[in-house]
Short mmCIF file of C-alpha atoms in Angstrom, two decimals:
data_model
loop_
_atom_site.label_atom_id
_atom_site.label_comp_id
_atom_site.label_asym_id
_atom_site.label_seq_id
_atom_site.Cartn_x
_atom_site.Cartn_y
_atom_site.Cartn_z
CA UNK A 2 12.59 -47.28 -7.85
CA UNK A 3 10.27 -45.03 -5.80
CA UNK A 4 8.04 -47.86 -4.52
CA UNK A 5 4.72 -46.11 -5.00
CA UNK A 6 2.81 -49.33 -4.31
CA UNK A 7 4.15 -49.85 -0.75
CA UNK A 8 3.84 -46.13 -0.04
CA UNK A 9 0.18 -46.02 -1.06
CA UNK A 10 -0.62 -49.16 0.97
CA UNK A 11 1.11 -47.69 4.02
CA UNK A 12 -0.76 -44.40 3.66
CA UNK A 13 -4.06 -46.23 3.34
CA UNK A 14 -3.39 -47.91 6.68
CA UNK A 15 -2.47 -44.53 8.27
CA UNK A 16 -5.06 -42.25 6.71
CA UNK A 17 -5.43 -39.81 9.62
CA UNK A 18 -1.86 -38.48 9.55
CA UNK A 19 -1.85 -38.24 5.76
CA UNK A 20 -5.15 -36.36 5.76
CA UNK A 21 -3.80 -33.88 8.30
CA UNK A 22 -0.83 -33.05 6.08
CA UNK A 23 -3.07 -32.82 3.00
CA UNK A 24 -5.41 -30.38 4.77
CA UNK A 25 -2.47 -28.32 6.09
CA UNK A 26 -0.85 -28.13 2.66
CA UNK A 27 -4.14 -27.16 0.98
CA UNK A 28 -4.91 -24.46 3.55
CA UNK A 29 -1.35 -23.14 3.38
CA UNK A 30 -1.46 -22.80 -0.39
CA UNK A 31 -4.93 -21.26 -0.37
CA UNK A 32 -4.12 -18.73 2.33
CA UNK A 33 -0.55 -17.86 1.31
CA UNK A 34 -1.26 -17.36 -2.41
CA UNK A 35 -4.16 -14.97 -1.77
CA UNK A 36 -2.50 -13.22 1.18
CA UNK A 37 0.71 -12.67 -0.81
CA UNK A 38 -1.31 -11.18 -3.66
CA UNK A 39 -3.21 -8.83 -1.33
CA UNK A 40 0.05 -7.79 0.39
CA UNK A 41 1.67 -7.01 -2.97
CA UNK A 42 -1.43 -5.13 -4.14
CA UNK A 43 -1.58 -3.01 -0.96
CA UNK A 44 2.18 -2.41 -1.02
CA UNK A 45 1.94 -1.08 -4.56
CA UNK A 46 -0.92 1.19 -3.47
CA UNK A 47 1.11 2.57 -0.55
CA UNK A 48 4.22 3.10 -2.67
CA UNK A 49 2.46 4.96 -5.50
CA UNK A 50 4.38 8.12 -6.42
CA UNK A 51 2.57 11.19 -5.13
CA UNK A 52 4.21 13.67 -7.48
CA UNK A 53 5.01 16.07 -4.61
CA UNK A 54 8.19 16.47 -2.57
CA UNK A 55 6.64 14.72 0.43
CA UNK A 56 9.95 13.92 2.16
CA UNK A 57 10.81 17.61 2.57
CA UNK A 58 7.39 19.06 3.38
CA UNK A 59 5.74 19.89 6.66
CA UNK A 60 2.58 21.77 7.56
CA UNK A 61 1.23 23.72 10.50
CA UNK A 62 -2.05 25.33 11.42
CA UNK A 63 -2.64 28.84 12.68
CA UNK A 64 -5.52 29.51 15.08
CA UNK A 65 -6.34 33.17 15.68
CA UNK A 66 -7.29 34.28 19.19
CA UNK A 67 -8.30 37.93 18.83
CA UNK A 68 -9.51 37.94 15.22
CA UNK A 69 -11.60 34.85 14.41
CA UNK A 70 -10.65 35.07 10.73
CA UNK A 71 -7.19 35.19 9.15
CA UNK A 72 -6.11 38.46 7.57
CA UNK A 73 -4.56 37.96 4.12
CA UNK A 74 -1.95 40.68 4.69
CA UNK A 75 -0.80 38.82 7.81
CA UNK A 76 -0.55 35.64 5.76
CA UNK A 77 1.63 37.38 3.16
CA UNK A 78 3.88 38.69 5.95
CA UNK A 79 4.14 35.26 7.59
CA UNK A 80 5.02 33.44 4.39
CA UNK A 81 7.57 36.07 3.33
CA UNK A 82 9.34 35.73 6.69
CA UNK A 83 9.28 31.92 6.49
CA UNK A 84 10.85 31.99 3.01
CA UNK A 85 13.73 34.09 4.36
CA UNK A 86 14.75 31.37 6.81
CA UNK A 87 17.89 29.42 5.82
CA UNK A 88 16.97 25.96 4.57
CA UNK A 89 13.49 26.93 3.35
CA UNK A 90 12.88 26.29 -0.35
CA UNK A 91 9.42 27.85 -0.44
CA UNK A 92 6.20 28.25 1.54
CA UNK A 93 2.54 28.76 0.73
CA UNK A 94 -0.91 28.42 2.23
CA UNK A 95 -3.36 25.63 1.48
CA UNK A 96 -6.90 24.70 2.36
CA UNK A 97 -5.63 21.43 3.89
CA UNK A 98 -2.46 19.46 4.63
CA UNK A 99 -1.10 17.43 1.69
CA UNK A 100 -1.80 13.66 1.78
CA UNK A 101 -4.03 14.07 4.84
CA UNK A 102 -6.93 12.39 3.02
CA UNK A 103 -9.16 15.32 3.89
CA UNK A 104 -10.01 18.56 2.16
CA UNK A 105 -12.47 19.86 -0.41
CA UNK A 106 -13.77 17.96 -3.39
CA UNK A 107 -16.40 18.27 -6.06
CA UNK A 108 -17.52 16.75 -9.35
CA UNK A 109 -15.87 18.77 -12.12
CA UNK A 110 -17.92 18.60 -15.31
CA UNK A 111 -16.93 19.15 -18.93
CA UNK A 112 -20.09 20.41 -20.63
CA UNK A 113 -18.64 20.99 -24.11
CA UNK A 114 -21.01 18.30 -25.33
CA UNK A 115 -24.33 18.96 -23.51
CA UNK A 116 -25.65 15.56 -24.59
CA UNK A 117 -22.70 13.72 -23.03
CA UNK A 118 -21.26 15.74 -20.13
CA UNK A 119 -18.17 14.23 -18.50
CA UNK A 120 -17.90 14.44 -14.69
CA UNK A 121 -14.86 13.52 -12.60
CA UNK A 122 -14.57 13.55 -8.81
CA UNK A 123 -11.88 16.15 -8.15
CA UNK A 124 -9.65 17.23 -5.29
CA UNK A 125 -9.97 21.02 -5.00
CA UNK A 126 -6.80 22.56 -3.60
CA UNK A 127 -6.56 26.30 -2.99
CA UNK A 128 -3.12 27.89 -2.81
CA UNK A 129 -1.14 30.94 -3.87
CA UNK A 130 1.48 31.70 -6.53
CA UNK A 131 4.12 29.75 -4.57
CA UNK A 132 2.04 26.58 -4.37
CA UNK A 133 3.65 24.96 -7.42
CA UNK A 134 7.21 25.28 -6.13
CA UNK A 135 6.25 24.56 -2.53
CA UNK A 136 4.73 21.20 -3.41
CA UNK A 137 7.53 20.40 -5.85
CA UNK A 138 5.25 20.11 -8.88
CA UNK A 139 6.27 20.57 -12.50
CA UNK A 140 4.34 22.64 -15.00
CA UNK A 141 3.49 20.83 -18.25
CA UNK A 142 1.86 23.68 -20.14
CA UNK A 143 0.43 27.14 -19.61
CA UNK A 144 1.22 28.92 -16.37
CA UNK A 145 0.62 28.71 -12.66
CA UNK A 146 -0.92 31.50 -10.59
CA UNK A 147 0.63 34.90 -9.94
CA UNK A 148 -0.05 37.21 -7.01
CA UNK A 149 -2.80 39.10 -8.85
CA UNK A 150 -4.77 35.89 -9.46
CA UNK A 151 -5.69 35.40 -5.80
CA UNK A 152 -9.41 35.55 -5.18
CA UNK A 153 -11.31 35.83 -1.91
CA UNK A 154 -14.34 33.71 -1.23
CA UNK A 155 -16.14 31.97 1.59
CA UNK A 156 -15.47 28.53 0.08
CA UNK A 157 -12.57 26.86 -1.72
CA UNK A 158 -14.07 26.96 -5.21
CA UNK A 159 -16.40 29.89 -4.55
CA UNK A 160 -18.01 31.15 -7.73
CA UNK A 161 -15.95 29.74 -10.59
CA UNK A 162 -16.73 32.75 -12.75
CA UNK A 163 -15.02 35.02 -10.21
CA UNK A 164 -11.75 33.07 -10.39
CA UNK A 165 -8.96 34.24 -12.69
CA UNK A 166 -8.35 30.64 -13.73
CA UNK A 167 -7.70 27.11 -12.56
CA UNK A 168 -4.80 24.70 -13.04
CA UNK A 169 -5.38 20.97 -13.61
CA UNK A 170 -3.21 17.90 -13.25
CA UNK A 171 -2.60 16.16 -16.57
CA UNK A 172 -4.59 13.12 -15.46
CA UNK A 173 -7.63 15.26 -14.61
CA UNK A 174 -7.37 17.06 -17.95
CA UNK A 175 -7.20 13.69 -19.74
CA UNK A 176 -10.22 12.38 -17.85
CA UNK A 177 -12.32 15.45 -18.62
CA UNK A 178 -11.27 16.35 -22.17
CA UNK A 179 -9.47 13.31 -23.59
CA UNK A 180 -5.87 12.10 -23.52
CA UNK A 181 -3.22 14.72 -24.34
CA UNK A 182 -5.82 17.27 -25.49
CA UNK A 183 -4.67 20.89 -25.21
CA UNK A 184 -6.99 22.19 -22.49
CA UNK A 185 -5.57 25.70 -22.13
CA UNK A 186 -8.36 28.25 -22.47
CA UNK A 187 -11.13 25.71 -22.07
CA UNK A 188 -14.03 26.52 -19.76
CA UNK A 189 -14.63 24.37 -16.72
CA UNK A 190 -17.33 25.07 -14.14
CA UNK A 191 -17.40 28.75 -15.13
CA UNK A 192 -13.62 29.19 -14.93
CA UNK A 193 -10.81 29.11 -17.51
CA UNK A 194 -8.04 26.52 -17.53
CA UNK A 195 -4.75 28.44 -17.49
CA UNK A 196 -2.24 25.65 -16.81
CA UNK A 197 -1.54 21.93 -16.56
CA UNK A 198 0.86 20.24 -14.14
CA UNK A 199 2.21 16.71 -13.97
CA UNK A 200 0.05 14.03 -12.26
CA UNK A 201 0.06 14.41 -8.48
CA UNK A 202 -1.79 13.46 -5.33
CA UNK A 203 -2.28 16.47 -3.06
CA UNK A 204 -5.08 16.38 -0.48
CA UNK A 205 -6.22 12.79 -0.91
CA UNK A 206 -4.59 9.39 -1.33
CA UNK A 207 -7.93 7.64 -1.89
CA UNK A 208 -8.12 5.94 -5.28
CA UNK A 209 -11.15 7.97 -6.41
CA UNK A 210 -9.29 11.28 -6.05
CA UNK A 211 -5.72 10.08 -6.49
CA UNK A 212 -4.47 12.24 -9.35
CA UNK A 213 -7.55 14.31 -10.20
CA UNK A 214 -6.54 17.66 -8.73
CA UNK A 215 -7.72 21.17 -9.60
CA UNK A 216 -5.64 24.03 -8.16
CA UNK A 217 -7.50 27.21 -7.30
CA UNK A 218 -6.02 30.61 -6.43
CA UNK A 219 -8.47 31.42 -3.69
CA UNK A 220 -7.98 32.55 -0.09
CA UNK A 221 -10.68 31.46 2.33
CA UNK A 222 -10.61 33.53 5.52
CA UNK A 223 -11.49 31.40 8.54
CA UNK A 224 -10.39 30.76 12.10
CA UNK A 225 -7.80 28.15 11.11
CA UNK A 226 -5.28 28.35 8.30
CA UNK A 227 -2.75 25.81 6.97
CA UNK A 228 0.80 26.78 6.00
CA UNK A 229 2.90 24.41 3.89
CA UNK A 230 6.69 24.65 4.05
CA UNK A 231 9.17 22.96 1.73
CA UNK A 232 12.68 22.46 3.10
CA UNK A 233 16.05 21.63 1.69
CA UNK A 234 17.03 17.97 2.24
CA UNK A 235 18.09 17.38 5.85
CA UNK A 236 16.54 20.61 7.18
CA UNK A 237 13.04 19.37 8.00
CA UNK A 238 13.47 18.65 11.72
CA UNK A 239 15.21 21.96 12.46
CA UNK A 240 12.68 24.06 10.55
CA UNK A 241 9.75 22.33 12.24
CA UNK A 242 11.08 23.98 15.41
CA UNK A 243 12.22 27.33 13.96
CA UNK A 244 9.11 28.19 11.91
CA UNK A 245 6.59 27.97 14.80
CA UNK A 246 8.88 30.13 16.96
CA UNK A 247 9.12 32.70 14.17
CA UNK A 248 5.34 32.81 13.70
CA UNK A 249 4.72 33.14 17.42
CA UNK A 250 7.21 36.00 17.53
CA UNK A 251 5.51 37.77 14.60
CA UNK A 252 2.12 37.56 16.33
CA UNK A 253 1.93 36.25 19.91
CA UNK A 254 -1.85 36.55 19.87
CA UNK A 255 -2.42 33.24 18.08
CA UNK A 256 -1.73 29.53 18.44
CA UNK A 257 0.58 27.58 16.16
CA UNK A 258 -0.40 23.92 16.28
CA UNK A 259 -0.31 20.59 14.44
CA UNK A 260 3.27 20.98 13.21
CA UNK A 261 3.72 17.72 11.32
CA UNK A 262 5.71 16.33 8.39
CA UNK A 263 3.68 15.37 5.35
CA UNK A 264 5.10 11.84 5.57
CA UNK A 265 3.19 11.46 8.85
CA UNK A 266 -0.07 12.41 7.14
CA UNK A 267 0.67 9.89 4.41
CA UNK A 268 1.37 7.21 7.02
CA UNK A 269 -1.94 7.96 8.74
CA UNK A 270 -3.87 7.98 5.48
CA UNK A 271 -2.52 4.54 4.59
CA UNK A 272 -2.84 3.23 8.15
CA UNK A 273 -5.56 0.72 7.25
CA UNK A 274 -3.54 -0.66 4.34
CA UNK A 275 -0.33 -0.79 6.37
CA UNK A 276 -2.12 -2.70 9.14
CA UNK A 277 -3.50 -5.14 6.59
CA UNK A 278 -0.03 -5.75 5.13
CA UNK A 279 1.42 -6.42 8.59
CA UNK A 280 -1.47 -8.66 9.63
CA UNK A 281 -1.37 -10.75 6.45
CA UNK A 282 2.42 -11.04 6.59
CA UNK A 283 2.24 -12.36 10.16
CA UNK A 284 -0.58 -14.70 9.13
CA UNK A 285 1.51 -16.14 6.29
CA UNK A 286 4.49 -16.69 8.59
CA UNK A 287 2.30 -18.41 11.20
CA UNK A 288 0.54 -20.63 8.65
CA UNK A 289 3.82 -21.68 7.03
CA UNK A 290 5.41 -22.32 10.45
CA UNK A 291 2.48 -24.41 11.70
CA UNK A 292 2.40 -26.44 8.49
CA UNK A 293 6.16 -27.03 8.57
CA UNK A 294 6.12 -28.08 12.23
CA UNK A 295 3.11 -30.31 11.60
CA UNK A 296 4.90 -32.13 8.80
CA UNK A 297 8.03 -32.52 10.94
CA UNK A 298 6.02 -33.93 13.84
CA UNK A 299 4.00 -36.39 11.78
CA UNK A 300 7.04 -37.60 9.84
CA UNK A 301 8.94 -38.17 13.11
CA UNK A 302 5.94 -40.07 14.49
CA UNK A 303 5.75 -42.28 11.41
CA UNK A 304 9.47 -42.96 11.62
CA UNK A 305 9.18 -44.06 15.26
CA UNK A 306 6.13 -46.21 14.50
CA UNK A 307 7.99 -47.98 11.68
CA UNK A 308 11.31 -48.59 13.37
CA UNK A 309 10.83 -52.34 13.09
CA UNK A 310 9.85 -52.07 9.42
CA UNK A 311 12.85 -49.85 8.73
CA UNK A 312 15.18 -52.29 10.51
CA UNK A 313 13.90 -55.19 8.43
CA UNK A 314 14.41 -53.20 5.21
CA UNK A 315 17.93 -52.29 6.34
CA UNK A 316 18.65 -55.97 7.17
CA UNK A 317 17.47 -56.94 3.69
CA UNK A 318 20.03 -54.57 2.18
CA UNK A 319 18.23 -51.23 1.89
CA UNK A 320 20.69 -48.34 2.10
CA UNK A 321 20.22 -45.24 4.23
CA UNK A 322 19.63 -43.26 1.05
CA UNK A 323 16.84 -45.68 0.07
CA UNK A 324 15.14 -45.20 3.45
CA UNK A 325 15.39 -41.40 3.14
CA UNK A 326 14.10 -41.56 -0.42
CA UNK A 327 11.12 -43.63 0.75
CA UNK A 328 10.08 -41.09 3.39
CA UNK A 329 10.68 -38.07 1.15
CA UNK A 330 8.71 -39.64 -1.71
CA UNK A 331 5.89 -40.48 0.67
CA UNK A 332 5.83 -36.92 1.95
CA UNK A 333 6.03 -35.42 -1.54
CA UNK A 334 3.08 -37.54 -2.66
CA UNK A 335 0.95 -36.43 0.30
CA UNK A 336 1.94 -32.77 -0.12
CA UNK A 337 1.22 -32.92 -3.87
CA UNK A 338 -2.36 -34.05 -3.17
CA UNK A 339 -2.70 -31.14 -0.73
CA UNK A 340 -1.31 -28.76 -3.36
CA UNK A 341 -3.90 -29.85 -5.93
CA UNK A 342 -6.69 -29.25 -3.42
CA UNK A 343 -4.99 -25.99 -2.41
CA UNK A 344 -5.16 -24.67 -5.99
CA UNK A 345 -8.93 -25.22 -5.97
CA UNK A 346 -9.16 -23.50 -2.58
CA UNK A 347 -7.03 -20.57 -3.81
CA UNK A 348 -9.28 -19.96 -6.78
CA UNK A 349 -12.41 -20.24 -4.63
CA UNK A 350 -11.08 -17.74 -2.06
CA UNK A 351 -10.03 -15.36 -4.80
CA UNK A 352 -13.46 -15.56 -6.39
CA UNK A 353 -15.02 -14.54 -3.08
CA UNK A 354 -12.64 -11.56 -2.83
CA UNK A 355 -13.41 -10.54 -6.41
CA UNK A 356 -17.15 -10.60 -5.71
CA UNK A 357 -17.18 -8.95 -2.29
CA UNK A 358 -13.98 -6.85 -2.02
CA UNK A 359 -13.45 -5.66 -5.61
CA UNK A 360 -10.12 -7.47 -5.91
CA UNK A 361 -8.80 -8.50 -9.31
CA UNK A 362 -8.33 -12.13 -10.35
CA UNK A 363 -5.40 -13.97 -8.75
CA UNK A 364 -2.51 -14.07 -11.27
CA UNK A 365 -1.30 -17.54 -12.28
CA UNK A 366 2.23 -16.66 -11.13
CA UNK A 367 1.07 -16.46 -7.49
CA UNK A 368 -0.51 -19.90 -7.68
CA UNK A 369 2.56 -21.45 -9.33
CA UNK A 370 4.93 -19.84 -6.84
CA UNK A 371 2.78 -20.95 -3.90
CA UNK A 372 2.62 -24.52 -5.27
CA UNK A 373 6.40 -24.64 -5.52
CA UNK A 374 6.79 -23.10 -2.06
CA UNK A 375 4.44 -25.61 -0.39
CA UNK A 376 6.11 -28.59 -2.11
CA UNK A 377 9.53 -27.30 -1.07
CA UNK A 378 8.26 -26.69 2.47
CA UNK A 379 7.03 -30.29 2.64
CA UNK A 380 10.36 -31.69 1.46
CA UNK A 381 12.44 -29.52 3.79
CA UNK A 382 10.20 -30.29 6.76
CA UNK A 383 10.52 -34.04 6.11
CA UNK A 384 14.26 -33.98 5.47
CA UNK A 385 15.49 -34.20 9.09
CA UNK A 386 12.91 -36.82 10.20
CA UNK A 387 13.75 -38.91 7.11
CA UNK A 388 17.46 -38.64 7.85
CA UNK A 389 16.88 -39.70 11.48
CA UNK A 390 14.85 -42.69 10.32
CA UNK A 391 17.66 -43.75 7.97
CA UNK A 392 20.03 -43.95 10.97
CA UNK A 393 18.08 -46.80 12.58
CA UNK A 394 20.35 -49.87 12.75
CA UNK A 395 18.92 -53.27 11.73
CA UNK A 396 19.88 -54.87 15.08
CA UNK A 397 18.22 -52.12 17.19
CA UNK A 398 15.06 -52.13 15.12
CA UNK A 399 14.59 -55.91 15.19
CA UNK A 400 14.92 -55.91 19.00
CA UNK A 401 12.22 -53.22 19.31
CA UNK A 402 8.66 -54.29 19.94
#
């Protein structure tokens, strides 16, 4: 019914065109399956929940002109005035802008068992008593800071023993002390754990820091200070204009700069991943388009080269459907060979990425989906050329040389 014998003999006589389609199909499957997996992996990374109210947060930096270091009483005044503005949910200071992928970090170590200390790379974020509500975090246990907890040191963590306490994200507490262990009152780097909040990303989006955050009630006086403002939904744009004007009015002898929404910092932090997603998506579209056009062109060429053969088959009683079936079967057979080779290529490419780029193994579902997509692409690309070939009349074909 499908005339595999004549098809194979014809392909053997026209090996070059068949090999081109096989190579295109194999490359398409190898590239598309791995690219689609990388795109999905990066997209999941970008869309990870941060745990903070990023859509309604913006930050700004204060640079003092007369006094090189910020005065804490001025900071209290500034933040109180900001909180009084309509549309402001809360405001606090921070040692860096949330999701900016920069800040302070350190290895936090649980030394309860001196023989087996546990160290975790930690994002150190200093803030005040309003930091919890400003970021939109939820307390799991214990308490957050109050106004009397604020310490003053030349560095973010300072001397841990001088701090009134630290607050950990649940994920950091689990990593240091074990899953769901009650960590309240435990000692960590010379300080006492007073509270635990839900998992969150604050300063960093990098995988190593992602949810390992330690909050510290410490004010570091320097020549540049970051304010974080949380707004009611829909008020962000207006308050990004009003707050700098208010601060400039309170103290004209300073510069208010870098007024930016936190979503912009997040976008910048993920810029490399976003670029990769766009590049690979365009690559997949181009590869699929080139393969589809290549199959269309070669199938049209074969149809024109076999006009006489088609006419003879039509004169001997072959229907248009039989001619179309012949070309589609021929194309499916060629594409199937390319798909088999493409599976081998996919696995080889993935193995290279696993070894050199720390990617995980390519799931079987991506290979199966890509196989189906390439086979379908081959059939769709050959459909119009096959239909055009079936329209050749016996009389016209037999007159052609």
